Structures are given as structure tokens and as C-alpha cells.
Coordinates of C-alpha atoms in Angstrom, one line a residue:
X8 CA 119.4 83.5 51.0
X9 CA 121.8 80.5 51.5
X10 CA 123.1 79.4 54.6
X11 CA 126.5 80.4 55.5
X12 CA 128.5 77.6 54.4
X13 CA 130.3 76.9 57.4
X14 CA 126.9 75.8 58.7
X15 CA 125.8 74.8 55.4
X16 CA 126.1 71.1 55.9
X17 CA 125.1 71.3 59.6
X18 CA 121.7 68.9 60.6
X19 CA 118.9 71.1 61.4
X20 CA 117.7 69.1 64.4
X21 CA 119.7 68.3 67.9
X22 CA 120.1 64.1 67.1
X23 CA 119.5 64.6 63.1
X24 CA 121.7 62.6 60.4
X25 CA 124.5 64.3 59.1
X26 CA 123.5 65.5 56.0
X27 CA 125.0 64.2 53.0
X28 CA 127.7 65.5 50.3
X29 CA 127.7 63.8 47.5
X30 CA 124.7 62.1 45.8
X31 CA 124.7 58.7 46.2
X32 CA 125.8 56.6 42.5
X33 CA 122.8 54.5 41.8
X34 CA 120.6 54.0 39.1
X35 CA 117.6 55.9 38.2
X36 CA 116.7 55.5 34.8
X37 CA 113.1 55.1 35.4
X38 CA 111.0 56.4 38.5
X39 CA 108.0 54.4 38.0
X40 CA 104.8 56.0 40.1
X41 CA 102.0 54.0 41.7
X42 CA 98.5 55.0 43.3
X43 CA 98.9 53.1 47.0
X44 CA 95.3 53.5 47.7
X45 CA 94.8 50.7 45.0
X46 CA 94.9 47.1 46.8
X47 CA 95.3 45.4 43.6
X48 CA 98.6 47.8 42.6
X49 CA 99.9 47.4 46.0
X50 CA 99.7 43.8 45.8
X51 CA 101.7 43.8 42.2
X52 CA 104.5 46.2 44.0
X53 CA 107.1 43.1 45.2
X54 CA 107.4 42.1 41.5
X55 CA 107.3 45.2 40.1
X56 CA 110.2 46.8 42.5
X57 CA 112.6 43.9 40.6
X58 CA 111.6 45.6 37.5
X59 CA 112.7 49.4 37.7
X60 CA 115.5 51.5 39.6
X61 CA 112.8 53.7 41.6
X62 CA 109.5 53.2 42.8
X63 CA 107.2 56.1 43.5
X64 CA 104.1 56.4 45.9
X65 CA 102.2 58.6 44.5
X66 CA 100.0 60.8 47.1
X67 CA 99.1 63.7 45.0
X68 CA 97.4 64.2 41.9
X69 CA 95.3 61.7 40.4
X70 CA 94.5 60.5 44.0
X71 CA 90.7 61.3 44.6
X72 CA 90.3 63.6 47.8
X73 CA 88.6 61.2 49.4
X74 CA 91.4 58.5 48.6
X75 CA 94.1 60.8 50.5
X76 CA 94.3 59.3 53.9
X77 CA 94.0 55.6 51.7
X78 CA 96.8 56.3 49.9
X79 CA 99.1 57.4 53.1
X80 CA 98.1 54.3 54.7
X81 CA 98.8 52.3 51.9
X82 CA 102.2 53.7 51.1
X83 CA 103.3 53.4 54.6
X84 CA 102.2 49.4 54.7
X85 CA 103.7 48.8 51.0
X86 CA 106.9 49.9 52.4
X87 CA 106.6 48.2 55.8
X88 CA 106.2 44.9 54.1
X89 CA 108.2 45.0 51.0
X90 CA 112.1 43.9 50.6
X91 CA 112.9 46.6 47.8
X92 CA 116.5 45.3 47.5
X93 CA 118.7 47.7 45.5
X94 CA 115.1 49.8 44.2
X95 CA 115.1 52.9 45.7
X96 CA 112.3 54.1 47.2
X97 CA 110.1 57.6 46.8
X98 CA 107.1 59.4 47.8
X99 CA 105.1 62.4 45.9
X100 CA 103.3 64.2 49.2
X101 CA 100.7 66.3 48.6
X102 CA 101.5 70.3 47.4
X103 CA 102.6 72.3 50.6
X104 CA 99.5 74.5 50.5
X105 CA 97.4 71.4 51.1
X106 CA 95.3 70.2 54.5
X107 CA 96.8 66.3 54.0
X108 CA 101.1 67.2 53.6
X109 CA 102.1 67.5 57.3
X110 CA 100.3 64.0 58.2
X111 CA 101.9 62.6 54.7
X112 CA 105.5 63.8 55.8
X113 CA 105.3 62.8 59.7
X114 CA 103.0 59.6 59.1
X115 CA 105.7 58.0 56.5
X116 CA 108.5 59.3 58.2
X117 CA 107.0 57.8 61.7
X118 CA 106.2 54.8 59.9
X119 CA 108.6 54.1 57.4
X120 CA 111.3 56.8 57.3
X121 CA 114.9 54.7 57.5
X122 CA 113.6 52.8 54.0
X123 CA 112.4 56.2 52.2
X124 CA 115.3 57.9 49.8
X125 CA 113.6 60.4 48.3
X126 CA 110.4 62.5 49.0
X127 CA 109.2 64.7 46.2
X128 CA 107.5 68.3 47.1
X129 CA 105.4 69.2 44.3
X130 CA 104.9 72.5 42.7
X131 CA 108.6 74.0 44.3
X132 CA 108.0 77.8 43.9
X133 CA 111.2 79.0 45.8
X134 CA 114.1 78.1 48.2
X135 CA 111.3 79.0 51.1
X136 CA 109.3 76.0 50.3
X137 CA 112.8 74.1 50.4
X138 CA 113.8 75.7 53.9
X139 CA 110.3 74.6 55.4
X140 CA 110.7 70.7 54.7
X141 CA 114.4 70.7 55.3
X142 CA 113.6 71.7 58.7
X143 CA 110.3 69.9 59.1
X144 CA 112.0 66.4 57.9
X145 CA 115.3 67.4 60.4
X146 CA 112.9 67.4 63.8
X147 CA 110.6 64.6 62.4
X148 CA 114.3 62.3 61.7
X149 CA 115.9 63.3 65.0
X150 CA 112.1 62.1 66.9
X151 CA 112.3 59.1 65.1
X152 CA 115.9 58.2 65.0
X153 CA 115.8 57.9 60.9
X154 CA 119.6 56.9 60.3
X155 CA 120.1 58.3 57.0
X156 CA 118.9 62.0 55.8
X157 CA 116.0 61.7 53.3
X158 CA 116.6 63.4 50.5
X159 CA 114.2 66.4 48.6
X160 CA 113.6 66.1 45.0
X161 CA 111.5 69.4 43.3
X162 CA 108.4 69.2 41.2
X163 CA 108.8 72.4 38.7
X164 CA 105.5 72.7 37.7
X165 CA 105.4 76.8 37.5
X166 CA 106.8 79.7 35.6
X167 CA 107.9 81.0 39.3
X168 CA 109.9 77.8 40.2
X169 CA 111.3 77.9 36.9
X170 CA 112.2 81.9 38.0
X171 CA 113.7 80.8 40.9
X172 CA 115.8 77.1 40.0
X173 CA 119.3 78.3 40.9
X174 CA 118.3 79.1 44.5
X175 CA 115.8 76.3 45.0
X176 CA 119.0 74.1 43.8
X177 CA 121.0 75.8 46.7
X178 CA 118.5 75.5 49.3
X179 CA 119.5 72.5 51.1
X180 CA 122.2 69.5 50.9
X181 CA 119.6 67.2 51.2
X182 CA 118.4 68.4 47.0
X183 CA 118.1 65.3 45.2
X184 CA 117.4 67.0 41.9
X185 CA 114.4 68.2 39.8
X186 CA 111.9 66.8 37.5
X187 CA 109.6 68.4 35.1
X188 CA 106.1 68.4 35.5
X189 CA 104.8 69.6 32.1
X190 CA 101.2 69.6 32.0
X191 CA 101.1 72.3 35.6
X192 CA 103.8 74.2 33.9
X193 CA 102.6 74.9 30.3
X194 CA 98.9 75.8 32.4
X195 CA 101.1 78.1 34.5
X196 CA 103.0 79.9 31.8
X197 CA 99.7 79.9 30.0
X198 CA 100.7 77.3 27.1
X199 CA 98.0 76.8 24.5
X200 CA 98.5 73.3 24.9
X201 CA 96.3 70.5 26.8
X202 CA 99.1 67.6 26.0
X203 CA 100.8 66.0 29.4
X204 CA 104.8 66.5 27.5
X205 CA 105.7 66.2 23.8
X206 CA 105.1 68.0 21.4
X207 CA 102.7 70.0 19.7
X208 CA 101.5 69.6 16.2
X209 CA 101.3 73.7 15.7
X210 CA 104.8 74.4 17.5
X211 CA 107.5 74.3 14.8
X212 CA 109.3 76.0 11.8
X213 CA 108.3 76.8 8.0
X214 CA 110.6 76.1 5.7
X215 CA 111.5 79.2 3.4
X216 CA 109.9 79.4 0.1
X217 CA 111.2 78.6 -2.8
X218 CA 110.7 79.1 -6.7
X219 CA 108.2 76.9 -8.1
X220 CA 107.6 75.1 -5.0
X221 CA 103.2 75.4 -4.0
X222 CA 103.9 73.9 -0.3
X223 CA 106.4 75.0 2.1
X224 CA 107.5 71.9 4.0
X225 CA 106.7 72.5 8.2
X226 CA 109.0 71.2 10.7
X227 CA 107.3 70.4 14.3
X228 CA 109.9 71.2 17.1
X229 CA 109.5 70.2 20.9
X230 CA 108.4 72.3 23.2
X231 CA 110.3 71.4 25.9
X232 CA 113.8 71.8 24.8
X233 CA 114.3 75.2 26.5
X234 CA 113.1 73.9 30.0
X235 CA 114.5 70.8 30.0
X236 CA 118.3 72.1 29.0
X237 CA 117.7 75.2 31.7
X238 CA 116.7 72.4 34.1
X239 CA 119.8 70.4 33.8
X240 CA 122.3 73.4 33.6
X241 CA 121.0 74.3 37.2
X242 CA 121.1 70.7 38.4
X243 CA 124.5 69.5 36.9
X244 CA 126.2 72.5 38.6
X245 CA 124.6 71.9 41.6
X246 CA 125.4 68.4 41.7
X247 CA 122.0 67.3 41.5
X248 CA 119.9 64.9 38.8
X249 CA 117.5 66.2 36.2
X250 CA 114.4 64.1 35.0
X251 CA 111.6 64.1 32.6
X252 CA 108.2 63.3 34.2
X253 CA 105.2 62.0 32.9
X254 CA 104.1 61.7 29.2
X255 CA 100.2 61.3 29.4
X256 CA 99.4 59.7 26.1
X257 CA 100.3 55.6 27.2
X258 CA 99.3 54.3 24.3
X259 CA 102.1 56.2 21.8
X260 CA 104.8 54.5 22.6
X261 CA 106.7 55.9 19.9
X262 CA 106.5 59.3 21.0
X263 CA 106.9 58.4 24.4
X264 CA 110.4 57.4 23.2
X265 CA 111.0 60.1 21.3
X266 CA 110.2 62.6 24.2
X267 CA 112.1 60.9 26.6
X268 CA 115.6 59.7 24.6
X269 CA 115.6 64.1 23.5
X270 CA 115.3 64.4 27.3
X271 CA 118.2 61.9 27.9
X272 CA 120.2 63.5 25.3
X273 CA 119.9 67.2 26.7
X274 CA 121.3 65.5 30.1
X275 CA 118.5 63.9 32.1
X276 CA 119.0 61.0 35.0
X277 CA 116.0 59.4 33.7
X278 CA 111.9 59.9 33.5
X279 CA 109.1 58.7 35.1
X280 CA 106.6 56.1 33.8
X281 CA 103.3 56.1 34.6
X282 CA 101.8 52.5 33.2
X283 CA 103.8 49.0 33.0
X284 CA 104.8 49.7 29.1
X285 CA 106.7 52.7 29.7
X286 CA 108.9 50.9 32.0
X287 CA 111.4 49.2 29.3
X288 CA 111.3 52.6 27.2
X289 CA 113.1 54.5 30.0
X290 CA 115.0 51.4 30.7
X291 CA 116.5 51.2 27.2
X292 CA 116.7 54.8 26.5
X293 CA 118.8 55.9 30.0
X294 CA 120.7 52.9 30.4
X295 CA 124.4 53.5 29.3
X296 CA 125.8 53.2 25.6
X297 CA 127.4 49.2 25.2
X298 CA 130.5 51.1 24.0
X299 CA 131.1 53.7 26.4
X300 CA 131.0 50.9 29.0
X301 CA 133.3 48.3 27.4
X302 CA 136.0 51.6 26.7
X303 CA 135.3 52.6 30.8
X304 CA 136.4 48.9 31.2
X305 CA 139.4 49.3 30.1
X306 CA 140.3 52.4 31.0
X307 CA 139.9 51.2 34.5
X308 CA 142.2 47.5 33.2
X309 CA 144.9 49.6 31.9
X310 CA 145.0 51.8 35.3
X311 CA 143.9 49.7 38.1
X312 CA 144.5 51.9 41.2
X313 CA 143.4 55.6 39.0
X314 CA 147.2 56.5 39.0
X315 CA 149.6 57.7 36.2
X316 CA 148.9 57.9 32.2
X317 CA 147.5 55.2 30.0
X318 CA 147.4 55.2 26.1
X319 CA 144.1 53.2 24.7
X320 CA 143.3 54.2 21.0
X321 CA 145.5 57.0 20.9
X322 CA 143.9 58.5 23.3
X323 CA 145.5 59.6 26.8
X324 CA 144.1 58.6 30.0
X325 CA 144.7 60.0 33.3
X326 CA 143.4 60.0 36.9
X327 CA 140.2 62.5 35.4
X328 CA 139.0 60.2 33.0
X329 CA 139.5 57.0 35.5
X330 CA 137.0 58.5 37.7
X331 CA 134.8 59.4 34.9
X332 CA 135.0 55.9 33.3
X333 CA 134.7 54.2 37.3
X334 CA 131.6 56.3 37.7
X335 CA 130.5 54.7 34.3
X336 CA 131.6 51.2 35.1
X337 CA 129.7 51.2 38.9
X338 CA 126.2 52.4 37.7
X339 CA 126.5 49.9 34.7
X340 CA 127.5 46.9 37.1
X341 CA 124.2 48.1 39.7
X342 CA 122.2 48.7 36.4
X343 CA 123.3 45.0 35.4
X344 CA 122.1 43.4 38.3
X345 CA 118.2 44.1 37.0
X346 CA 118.9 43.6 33.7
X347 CA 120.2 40.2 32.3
X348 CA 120.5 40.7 28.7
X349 CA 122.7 44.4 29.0
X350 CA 125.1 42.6 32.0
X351 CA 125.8 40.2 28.8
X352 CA 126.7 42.8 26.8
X353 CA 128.2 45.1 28.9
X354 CA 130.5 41.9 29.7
X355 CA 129.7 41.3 33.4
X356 CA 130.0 37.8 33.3
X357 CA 132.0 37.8 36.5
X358 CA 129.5 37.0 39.7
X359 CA 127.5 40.5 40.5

């Protein structure tokens, strides 16, 4: 059950943040994930953060049980000693069920909470498991006087959280968004398939037959088209961000690409990448269309203050498509300051 919505947007804790509204406009075209308990990766993090929109510290799977506490410790001193500029900044705890996630949440928060954005809570099932961070992170901020709210983003990786997305989007106004975690959710819904994303050489179409014609031509189809356009329906009305997550095979870059510009075309923020050479695949594929930009441009020339009608192309322009083409326009200009060659293009050649 939602809160009342008087009280909706109330803090949790006596000395809390006030929780946000509005998502803050930034980009996130790539959330790229790193083990902390790795000295060598850590050391690599500095010049790595200049490279993507989001870094991740990765706590939960594919950390070693006994490379938990490591990996908390080594998040937490990453953070401490790192100038991330304009690269936001994540954590993956460990699942809720788990003996290591209330010393991941009150360690980093203790430790590092007013530079963490985001924490993601893995395997979301319900708005319950929502309720219990919400709260937990509310006492944990006031103790610690953390200035901004952190922010919850959801792991769906099972048929029940897939059930339950509208009410798991409604759970709190600290939501973030969701991202899909393929390879726990296809072992949930029982999914003949041991591939982390893509798709499936078996999962597709047969052509009809026809006259004459000995092979019938087959047609593979994605697998994930259904729960990546449910995922976004849920999170664009809720205000929040969708995202793909990991595609496991590192080495095909070519279906990484495809996997991830079908996710960006059904509505996704962006996608994670899990080695250095996904990195410039989510770049390109999520970064905003040359034209669109250049057209946002003027739309916001031809009506500097968002007031009255403009004509550009034949096309009217009024105070609704200012703020689409300014929301356009901003993330392209942050996008711009990582990204040399696209600020050319985009025709940023003012100081950013």
C-alpha cells in the first residue's frame, strides 16, 4: 500500500533530507560496474570515472564470499579518495536476504554517504523490500547528517518483481529507476536459456511455406523485448529511468550492440558495462541523435525565455516542446563535457 500522499514526500527520519521530486537531469548512458575488492581495479578508478556517466561498486555477485568484507572496505576508500567530478556514483549491496547488507548499507553510508547517488538493491521482489531500505537509509542519513537523500535503484531479477513493478515503482520518492538483470530472471521464470542477455539462437519465427521452396527461412527474435518495454512503461510513468544490465559474452561486441541500441530504442536511460570495451558501445548507442540536438538548439534560439509560438521547418513550437528540446540541449551539453568529439558535433564550441 502507498503512503498517503500528503505524507508521501515526508523524510522518514527526525533530521533526514527532504526527499526529492524530480530526478535529477544528468547523464547515464553507461553505468560501468567494478569489483572494489581488486587493488589493481581500484587503482585504475580516477581515470576510468573521466570515462563514463556512472560508476558502480559492485558488492554482490561475482564477489567471492570471502571477498565481501574486502569489497565494502574497498568501495568505501575508492570513494573517500576519489574526485569523481560530474560521474555519479553507485553501489550494488548485497541481496536483502544476505548476512553482509546491513554493514554494506550503514558502513558506506557512515563512511561515504554525502558522495553516494545511487544504491542498487538487488533481486526487488515487492514494494516491502522498498519500504525496508527507505526507512533503514532515512535513520542511517539523519545519524550521519548525509545532506542529500540517496536514491534506490531496483534489480528485477524475478518473475515476482516483474509481478509486482507498478507498486515497487510507487514505493518511495527516493526510486531512481530499474534495471534488468537477465540471467536471475530467465533462471526465475525458468528460461531454457544459460545466455547473460541477447538472444537466443532457437527463440524466433518460421517463415510460412511456400510452393517450390525446400527451406523455410527462420527469423531469431530477442527475448527480451517484452520485459524490457513492460520495464520502461512502469518507469516512464513513474518518472523513473529504465536500463539494460549486463550482457555476459565480452568478447561479441557486435551483439552487445545490437542488444543494447534495441534496449535504447524501446526507451532505456542506458546499460551497464561490465569490461573497458563495452564502455564506448553504451556511449555511442545512448548518447543523443546529432540532429535532434542541433533542432533542440534552435528551438531554444528562436524562443529564448520558453514563451509564445515559434515556426522552425513548418513546424510549430510552443512552451511544451521548449522544455522538451531544453531537457535535450542540458544533458547533451553535460554529455559533452566527457566527450570531445560529439561537443564538436553537437556544436558546443562555446566554453562548457
Amino acid at each position: 500500500m502507498r503512503k498517503l500522499p500528503h505524507n508521501f514526500y515526508k523524510p522518514l527520519a527526525i533530521g533526514a533530507p527532504e526527499p526529492i521530486r524530480e530526478l535529477p537531469v544528468r547523464p547515464e548512458r553507461v553505468v560501468h560496474f567494478f569489483p572494489p575488492h581488486v587493488e589493481k581495479i581500484r587503482a585504475r578508478i580516477p581515470e576510468v570515472a573521466k570515462q563514463v556517466d556512472v560508476l558502480c561498486g559492485n558488492l554482490e555477485d561475482a564477489i567471492p564470499v570471502d571477498a565481501k568484507e574486502a569489497a565494502r572496505a574497498g568501495f568505501i576508500e575508492v570513494v573517500r579518495n576519489t574526485d569523481f567530478g560530474d560521474t555519479a556514483v553507485w553501489v550494488r549491496v548485497n541481496a536483502l536476504n544476505s548476512p553482509w547488507v546491513l554493514d554494506d548499507i550503514a558502513e558506506i553510508v557512515a563512511n561515504v554517504g554525502n558522495k553516494l547517488d545511487v544504491i542498487m538493491i538487488p533481486k526487488v521482489e515487492g514494494p516491502w523490500d522498498i519500504h525496508f531500505v527507505d526507512q533503514y537509509l532515512a535513520l542511517l542519513e539523519a545519524k550521519h547528517q548525509i545532506r542529500k537523500p540517496i536514491l534506490i535503484h531496483a534489480l528485477l531479477e524475478t518473475a515476482q518483481g516483474m509481478v509486482n513493478l507498478e507498486a515497487i515503482a510507487g514505493a518511495s520518492p527516493r526510486m531512481h529507476g530499474f534495471s534488468l538483470g537477465p540471467a536471475d530472471l530467465a533462471a526465475s521464470r525458468g528460461m531454457k536459456t544459460t545466455r547473460v542477455g541477447g538472444g537466443h539462437p532457437f527463440y524466433g519465427v518460421l517463415a510460412d511455406p511456400q510452393e517450390g521452396q525446400t527451406e523455410r527461412p527462420f527469423f531469431q527474435q530477442d527475448l527480451w523485448h517484452y520485459t524490457i518495454a513492460r520495464m520502461v512503461d512502469v518507469a516512464v510513468a513513474n518518472g523513473l529511468r529504465a536500463f539494460y544490465g549486463p550482457f555476459g559474452d565480452i568478447k561479441d561486441e557486435a551483439a552487445c550492440e545490437a542488444q543494447f541500441r534495441n534496449a535504447f530504442l524501446l526507451g532505456c536511460t542506458g546499460a551497464w558495462s561490465l569490461a573497458p570495451n563495452q564502455i564506448p558501445i553504451a556511449k555511442r548507442v545512448f548518447s543523443p541523435d546529432v540532429n535532434e540536438v542541433l533542432f533542440a538548439k534552435r528551438i531554444l534560439e528562436a524562443m529564448p525565455d520558453g514563451s509564445g509560438v515559434a515556426m522552425i521547418d513548418g513546424k510549430m513550437q510552443d512552451d511544451a516542446t521548449w522544455k522538451q528540446a531544453k531537457v535535450i540541449v542540458d544533458l547533451a551539453r553535460m554529455i559533452a563535457k566527457k566527450d570531445p568529439e560529439l561537443a564538436k558535433a553537437y556544436g558546443f564550441t562555446e566554453s562548457l
